[in-house]
Tab-separated table of C-alpha atoms and ligand atoms in Angstrom:
chain	number	residue	atom	x	y	z
A	1	MET	CA	0.029	-0.198	-0.013
A	2	ALA	CA	1.373	3.618	-0.837
A	3	LEU	CA	-0.203	5.274	2.175
A	4	LYS	CA	3.099	5.924	3.675
A	5	GLY	CA	3.862	9.580	4.439
A	6	LYS	CA	-0.121	10.288	4.166
A	7	ASN	CA	-1.768	12.445	6.895
A	8	ALA	CA	-4.993	11.506	8.538
A	9	VAL	CA	-7.515	13.202	10.909
A	10	ILE	CA	-9.690	10.707	12.795
A	11	THR	CA	-12.486	12.049	14.821
A	12	GLY	CA	-13.439	9.985	17.834
A	13	SER	CA	-10.137	8.096	18.019
A	14	THR	CA	-9.435	8.258	21.733
A	15	SER	CA	-11.227	4.910	22.065
A	16	GLY	CA	-12.838	1.861	20.298
A	17	ILE	CA	-13.332	1.644	16.433
A	18	GLY	CA	-11.528	5.337	15.952
A	19	LEU	CA	-8.856	4.092	17.895
A	20	GLY	CA	-8.510	1.018	15.882
A	21	ILE	CA	-8.714	2.864	12.783
A	22	ALA	CA	-5.903	5.400	13.855
A	23	ARG	CA	-3.714	2.183	14.639
A	24	ALA	CA	-4.358	0.615	11.329
A	25	LEU	CA	-3.329	3.751	9.506
A	26	ALA	CA	-0.263	4.470	11.624
A	27	ALA	CA	0.953	0.943	10.984
A	28	GLU	CA	0.798	1.629	7.314
A	29	GLY	CA	3.075	4.747	8.167
A	30	VAL	CA	0.301	7.226	8.189
A	31	ASN	CA	0.880	10.470	10.537
A	32	VAL	CA	-2.229	10.730	12.443
A	33	MET	CA	-4.330	13.466	14.466
A	34	LEU	CA	-6.100	11.770	17.189
A	35	ASN	CA	-9.091	13.478	18.503
A	36	GLY	CA	-11.904	12.500	21.346
A	37	LEU	CA	-12.943	12.947	24.907
A	38	GLY	CA	-11.309	11.583	27.772
A	39	ASP	CA	-8.906	11.675	30.762
A	40	ALA	CA	-5.741	13.927	29.320
A	41	ALA	CA	-3.172	11.562	30.792
A	42	GLU	CA	-4.422	8.598	29.182
A	43	ILE	CA	-4.898	10.270	25.906
A	44	GLU	CA	-1.509	11.178	26.105
A	45	THR	CA	-0.213	7.680	26.778
A	46	VAL	CA	-2.190	6.403	23.655
A	47	ARG	CA	-0.521	9.171	21.467
A	48	ALA	CA	2.944	8.799	22.564
A	49	GLY	CA	2.619	4.792	22.342
A	50	LEU	CA	1.226	4.900	18.710
A	51	ALA	CA	4.066	7.273	17.728
A	52	GLN	CA	6.767	5.212	19.322
A	53	GLU	CA	5.250	1.815	17.936
A	54	PHE	CA	4.665	2.761	14.399
A	55	GLY	CA	7.333	5.668	13.980
A	56	VAL	CA	4.884	8.144	12.720
A	57	THR	CA	3.724	11.569	14.005
A	58	VAL	CA	0.792	11.419	16.146
A	59	LEU	CA	-0.711	14.669	17.228
A	60	TYR	CA	-3.984	15.103	19.383
A	61	HIS	CA	-6.640	17.775	19.172
A	62	PRO	CA	-9.397	18.132	21.664
A	63	ALA	CA	-12.126	19.714	19.155
A	64	ASN	CA	-15.595	18.861	20.508
A	65	MET	CA	-17.599	17.743	17.801
A	66	LEU	CA	-20.465	19.911	19.067
A	67	GLU	CA	-18.538	23.052	17.975
A	68	PRO	CA	-18.153	23.880	14.385
A	69	ALA	CA	-15.182	26.174	15.254
A	70	GLU	CA	-13.220	23.648	17.087
A	71	ILE	CA	-13.728	21.209	14.004
A	72	ARG	CA	-12.305	23.881	11.596
A	73	ASP	CA	-9.509	24.522	13.994
A	74	MET	CA	-8.708	20.753	14.206
A	75	VAL	CA	-8.126	20.452	10.646
A	76	ALA	CA	-6.412	23.983	10.116
A	77	LYS	CA	-3.834	22.777	12.829
A	78	ALA	CA	-3.392	19.213	11.275
A	79	GLU	CA	-2.651	21.019	7.592
A	80	ALA	CA	-0.218	23.258	9.526
A	81	ALA	CA	1.471	20.536	11.289
A	82	PHE	CA	1.580	18.009	8.610
A	83	GLY	CA	1.212	19.901	5.340
A	84	SER	CA	-1.973	18.074	4.551
A	85	VAL	CA	-4.823	16.106	5.327
A	86	ASP	CA	-5.177	13.653	2.884
A	87	ILE	CA	-7.430	11.270	4.760
A	88	LEU	CA	-10.597	12.349	7.120
A	89	VAL	CA	-12.289	9.620	9.276
A	90	ASN	CA	-15.390	10.930	10.617
A	91	ASN	CA	-16.080	8.683	13.517
A	92	ALA	CA	-17.087	10.214	16.739
A	93	GLY	CA	-20.626	9.393	17.675
A	94	ILE	CA	-22.968	9.012	20.835
A	95	GLN	CA	-26.138	7.189	21.344
A	96	PHE	CA	-29.368	7.775	23.260
A	97	VAL	CA	-32.171	5.419	23.788
A	98	SER	CA	-36.038	6.710	24.405
A	99	PRO	CA	-39.252	6.635	23.064
A	100	VAL	CA	-39.767	9.457	20.742
A	101	GLU	CA	-42.446	10.959	22.888
A	102	ASP	CA	-39.838	11.067	25.876
A	103	PHE	CA	-36.811	11.765	23.954
A	104	PRO	CA	-34.931	14.812	25.499
A	105	ASP	CA	-34.716	17.724	22.897
A	106	GLU	CA	-31.140	18.258	23.766
A	107	LYS	CA	-30.388	14.713	23.322
A	108	TRP	CA	-31.716	15.134	19.697
A	109	ASP	CA	-29.720	18.273	19.217
A	110	GLN	CA	-26.518	16.586	20.434
A	111	ILE	CA	-26.895	13.445	18.322
A	112	ILE	CA	-27.604	15.423	15.207
A	113	ARG	CA	-24.573	17.585	15.779
A	114	ILE	CA	-22.090	14.727	16.598
A	115	ASN	CA	-23.047	12.058	14.610
A	116	LEU	CA	-24.107	14.070	11.346
A	117	SER	CA	-23.356	17.820	11.534
A	118	ALA	CA	-19.584	17.203	12.553
A	119	SER	CA	-19.028	15.236	9.452
A	120	PHE	CA	-20.437	18.056	7.308
A	121	HIS	CA	-18.096	20.443	9.061
A	122	GLY	CA	-15.035	18.363	8.847
A	123	ILE	CA	-15.633	17.456	5.218
A	124	LYS	CA	-16.215	21.255	4.226
A	125	ALA	CA	-12.770	21.903	5.867
A	126	VAL	CA	-10.741	19.166	4.100
A	127	ILE	CA	-12.057	19.232	0.823
A	128	PRO	CA	-10.413	22.420	-0.638
A	129	GLY	CA	-6.952	21.101	0.338
A	130	MET	CA	-7.778	17.520	-1.020
A	131	LYS	CA	-8.756	19.289	-4.468
A	132	LYS	CA	-5.813	21.429	-4.708
A	133	ARG	CA	-3.671	18.368	-4.094
A	134	GLY	CA	-5.766	15.914	-6.067
A	135	TRP	CA	-5.962	13.144	-3.720
A	136	GLY	CA	-8.240	12.304	-0.895
A	137	ARG	CA	-10.003	9.678	1.163
A	138	ILE	CA	-13.168	10.631	3.305
A	139	ILE	CA	-14.740	7.647	5.279
A	140	ASN	CA	-17.785	8.237	7.383
A	141	ILE	CA	-18.342	5.643	10.162
A	142	SER	CA	-22.361	5.265	9.833
A	143	SER	CA	-23.886	2.081	11.118
A	144	ALA	CA	-26.349	-0.638	10.358
A	145	HIS	CA	-28.658	2.077	11.488
A	146	SER	CA	-27.862	3.662	8.416
A	147	LEU	CA	-29.654	1.372	6.182
A	148	VAL	CA	-32.460	0.072	8.959
A	149	ALA	CA	-33.959	1.202	12.188
A	150	SER	CA	-34.391	0.101	15.612
A	151	PRO	CA	-37.103	1.276	18.033
A	152	PHE	CA	-36.287	3.998	20.643
A	153	LYS	CA	-33.371	5.534	18.594
A	154	SER	CA	-34.960	7.783	16.569
A	155	ALA	CA	-32.085	10.687	16.637
A	156	TYR	CA	-29.402	7.900	16.064
A	157	VAL	CA	-31.116	6.486	13.136
A	158	ALA	CA	-31.961	9.665	11.640
A	159	ALA	CA	-28.269	10.738	12.104
A	160	LYS	CA	-27.067	7.804	10.562
A	161	HIS	CA	-29.354	7.685	7.768
A	162	GLY	CA	-28.334	11.585	7.149
A	163	VAL	CA	-24.752	10.321	6.793
A	164	ALA	CA	-25.447	8.010	4.094
A	165	GLY	CA	-27.111	10.893	2.181
A	166	LEU	CA	-24.166	12.960	2.989
A	167	THR	CA	-21.890	10.466	1.646
A	168	LYS	CA	-23.674	10.129	-1.534
A	169	THR	CA	-23.735	13.975	-2.233
A	170	VAL	CA	-20.198	14.804	-1.345
A	171	ALA	CA	-19.150	11.878	-3.465
A	172	LEU	CA	-20.718	13.130	-6.596
A	173	GLU	CA	-19.304	16.614	-6.160
A	174	VAL	CA	-15.640	15.370	-5.821
A	175	ALA	CA	-16.115	12.419	-8.091
A	176	THR	CA	-13.595	13.802	-10.588
A	177	ALA	CA	-11.122	15.223	-8.262
A	178	LYS	CA	-9.819	11.774	-7.175
A	179	ILE	CA	-11.438	12.170	-3.676
A	180	THR	CA	-13.571	9.318	-2.838
A	181	VAL	CA	-16.467	9.408	-0.019
A	182	ASN	CA	-17.650	6.249	1.516
A	183	ALA	CA	-19.505	5.224	4.606
A	184	ILE	CA	-18.616	1.872	6.751
A	185	ALA	CA	-21.792	0.547	8.370
A	186	PRO	CA	-20.865	-1.829	11.065
A	187	GLY	CA	-23.241	-3.994	13.058
A	188	TYR	CA	-22.645	-4.746	16.731
A	189	VAL	CA	-18.806	-4.156	17.299
A	190	TRP	CA	-16.974	-5.376	20.277
A	191	THR	CA	-15.912	-1.807	21.834
A	192	PRO	CA	-15.864	-0.764	25.656
A	193	LEU	CA	-18.832	1.163	24.874
A	194	VAL	CA	-20.833	-2.180	24.163
A	195	GLU	CA	-18.656	-4.136	26.932
A	196	ARG	CA	-19.928	-1.660	29.550
A	197	GLN	CA	-23.670	-2.323	28.794
A	198	ILE	CA	-23.435	-5.938	29.923
A	199	PRO	CA	-23.518	-6.032	33.566
A	200	ASP	CA	-26.507	-3.987	33.813
A	201	THR	CA	-28.500	-5.891	30.955
A	202	MET	CA	-27.361	-9.177	32.992
A	203	LYS	CA	-28.770	-7.726	36.073
A	204	ALA	CA	-32.018	-6.275	34.520
A	205	ARG	CA	-32.933	-9.273	32.458
A	206	ASN	CA	-31.532	-11.848	34.965
A	207	MET	CA	-29.205	-13.262	31.981
A	208	THR	CA	-25.896	-14.767	32.041
A	209	GLU	CA	-23.285	-12.787	29.994
A	210	GLU	CA	-23.304	-15.313	27.086
A	211	GLU	CA	-27.255	-15.060	26.994
A	212	VAL	CA	-26.873	-11.270	26.901
A	213	LYS	CA	-24.648	-11.165	24.081
A	214	LYS	CA	-26.377	-13.903	21.891
A	215	ASN	CA	-30.071	-13.084	22.716
A	216	VAL	CA	-29.913	-9.264	23.448
A	217	LEU	CA	-26.928	-7.639	21.675
A	218	LEU	CA	-26.807	-10.078	19.036
A	219	ALA	CA	-30.657	-10.515	18.420
A	220	ALA	CA	-30.352	-8.914	15.059
A	221	GLN	CA	-27.006	-10.217	14.033
A	222	PRO	CA	-27.110	-13.730	12.095
A	223	THR	CA	-23.626	-14.670	12.793
A	224	LYS	CA	-24.113	-14.096	16.302
A	225	GLU	CA	-20.497	-12.915	16.440
A	226	PHE	CA	-19.307	-9.291	17.267
A	227	VAL	CA	-17.652	-7.437	14.434
A	228	THR	CA	-14.020	-6.690	15.774
A	229	ILE	CA	-12.386	-3.266	15.763
A	230	GLU	CA	-9.646	-4.888	13.337
A	231	GLN	CA	-12.131	-5.588	10.584
A	232	VAL	CA	-13.838	-2.460	10.850
A	233	ALA	CA	-10.230	-0.998	10.509
A	234	SER	CA	-9.056	-3.146	7.620
A	235	LEU	CA	-12.244	-1.916	5.694
A	236	ALA	CA	-11.216	1.623	6.312
A	237	LEU	CA	-7.714	0.677	5.146
A	238	TYR	CA	-8.792	-0.702	1.901
A	239	LEU	CA	-10.996	2.106	1.123
A	240	CYS	CA	-7.758	4.321	1.453
A	241	SER	CA	-5.891	2.069	-0.935
A	242	ASP	CA	-5.707	2.897	-4.404
A	243	ALA	CA	-7.297	-0.366	-5.325
A	244	ALA	CA	-10.278	1.369	-3.957
A	245	SER	CA	-10.133	4.476	-6.247
A	246	ALA	CA	-13.219	3.467	-7.986
A	247	MET	CA	-15.437	2.867	-5.044
A	248	THR	CA	-17.208	5.962	-4.035
A	249	GLY	CA	-20.579	7.242	-2.675
A	250	THR	CA	-21.424	3.927	-1.102
A	251	THR	CA	-22.075	2.622	2.181
A	252	TYR	CA	-20.152	-0.689	2.845
A	253	SER	CA	-21.774	-3.035	5.416
A	254	ILE	CA	-19.896	-4.990	7.841
A	255	ASP	CA	-22.774	-6.320	9.987
A	256	GLY	CA	-22.750	-10.144	10.296
A	257	GLY	CA	-25.555	-10.180	7.851
A	258	TRP	CA	-27.617	-7.855	9.876
A	259	THR	CA	-29.409	-5.784	7.243
A	260	ALA	CA	-29.635	-8.705	4.806
A	261	GLN	CA	-32.951	-9.626	6.828
B	1	NAD	P1	-16.674	4.759	21.801
B	1	NAD	O1	-17.564	5.392	22.555
B	1	NAD	O2	-15.579	3.697	21.925
B	1	NAD	O3	-16.074	5.957	20.864
B	1	NAD	C1	-16.413	7.110	20.727
B	1	NAD	C2	-15.468	8.236	20.383
B	1	NAD	O4	-15.788	9.321	20.041
B	1	NAD	C3	-14.572	8.412	21.822
B	1	NAD	O5	-13.286	8.635	21.148
B	1	NAD	C4	-15.206	9.577	22.506
B	1	NAD	O6	-14.452	10.283	22.993
B	1	NAD	C5	-15.724	10.324	20.895
B	1	NAD	N1	-16.536	11.336	21.109
B	1	NAD	C6	-18.032	11.152	21.839
B	1	NAD	N2	-18.375	12.537	21.714
B	1	NAD	C7	-17.604	13.285	21.199
B	1	NAD	C8	-17.895	14.972	21.178
B	1	NAD	N3	-18.511	15.577	21.571
B	1	NAD	N4	-16.566	15.278	20.734
B	1	NAD	C9	-15.292	14.694	20.024
B	1	NAD	N5	-15.263	13.171	20.374
B	1	NAD	C10	-16.477	12.766	20.979
B	1	NAD	O7	-17.786	4.075	20.443
B	1	NAD	P2	-17.364	3.172	19.218
B	1	NAD	O8	-18.360	2.155	19.226
B	1	NAD	O9	-15.979	3.004	18.991
B	1	NAD	O10	-18.127	3.925	18.241
B	1	NAD	C11	-17.333	4.809	17.188
B	1	NAD	C12	-18.510	5.085	15.778
B	1	NAD	O11	-18.869	3.817	15.339
B	1	NAD	C13	-19.734	5.789	16.225
B	1	NAD	O12	-19.945	6.799	15.487
B	1	NAD	C14	-20.521	4.709	16.394
B	1	NAD	O13	-21.890	5.286	16.154
B	1	NAD	C15	-20.229	3.812	15.379
B	1	NAD	N6	-20.747	2.338	15.658
B	1	NAD	C16	-20.488	1.581	16.565
B	1	NAD	C17	-20.980	0.404	16.769
B	1	NAD	C18	-20.797	-0.428	17.663
B	1	NAD	O14	-21.330	-1.441	17.780
B	1	NAD	N7	-19.780	-0.256	18.609
B	1	NAD	C19	-21.902	-0.164	15.710
B	1	NAD	C20	-22.352	0.826	14.716
B	1	NAD	C21	-21.700	2.090	14.584
């Protein structure tokens, strides 16, 4: 792969899927700017560890995805430090579960801003540089919920469907500029976020850990296995490669068969 020396910004990369994608890109020689919330000392340990393990430059920017000006600043800082942003991975996301009639207005707004609008602001900021250099890869981490719905997740499902539309639209706009824009739609991925839900669910439903995984979390996932962070990261890496230069404007499912049903 010819990604060595390219530069990437990955939102929400202090944990889970984003961190996995940062690792995979760093392993290919890509300099990365990390972003996300969390304990400053822990983030610094991750940053320094990646830089040492893979011999690339690893920076961190604390942009809150709720704030467009901070997103613009993150891209500007990455361009200033690296000289370019060649790869943007819009990954940061949050979830909130509630019947629509009780869904708090502020949770709706936050989810739309973090899971959808932040991708728009990041894309808007990186496109001019990518056009000028004639190469770019934009990957939006959406979800099986960009293709199908589940009850009680109105904001998340609406935002992720929006990401699918944003992906298609921007892909068409930059199709002749050697910039591809795609979305990855994972099913349930084994991340700290998912792991943390297990003890409460075991208690609430009087189930064993295995029962919670198979009958609750993986109820909609025919393989009855979690997708792994590494599998999602491998797909992201492929979409960054030159082999994927004809793949644009599409959402790629990696969901154990969920959306085949
Ligand atoms: P995670 O909670 O492990 O990671 C989320 C990341 O986003 C963290 O780094 C967090 O700090 C960051 N973040 C949250 N709010 C932020 C904000 N306001 N500003 C900046 N950063 C913020 O979750 P994950 O499971 O790795 O999810 C990553 C993405 O994958 C999300 O978009 C999620 O919707 C999507 N996804 C996850 C799954 C799954 O099963 N885990 C399935 C489908 C899609």
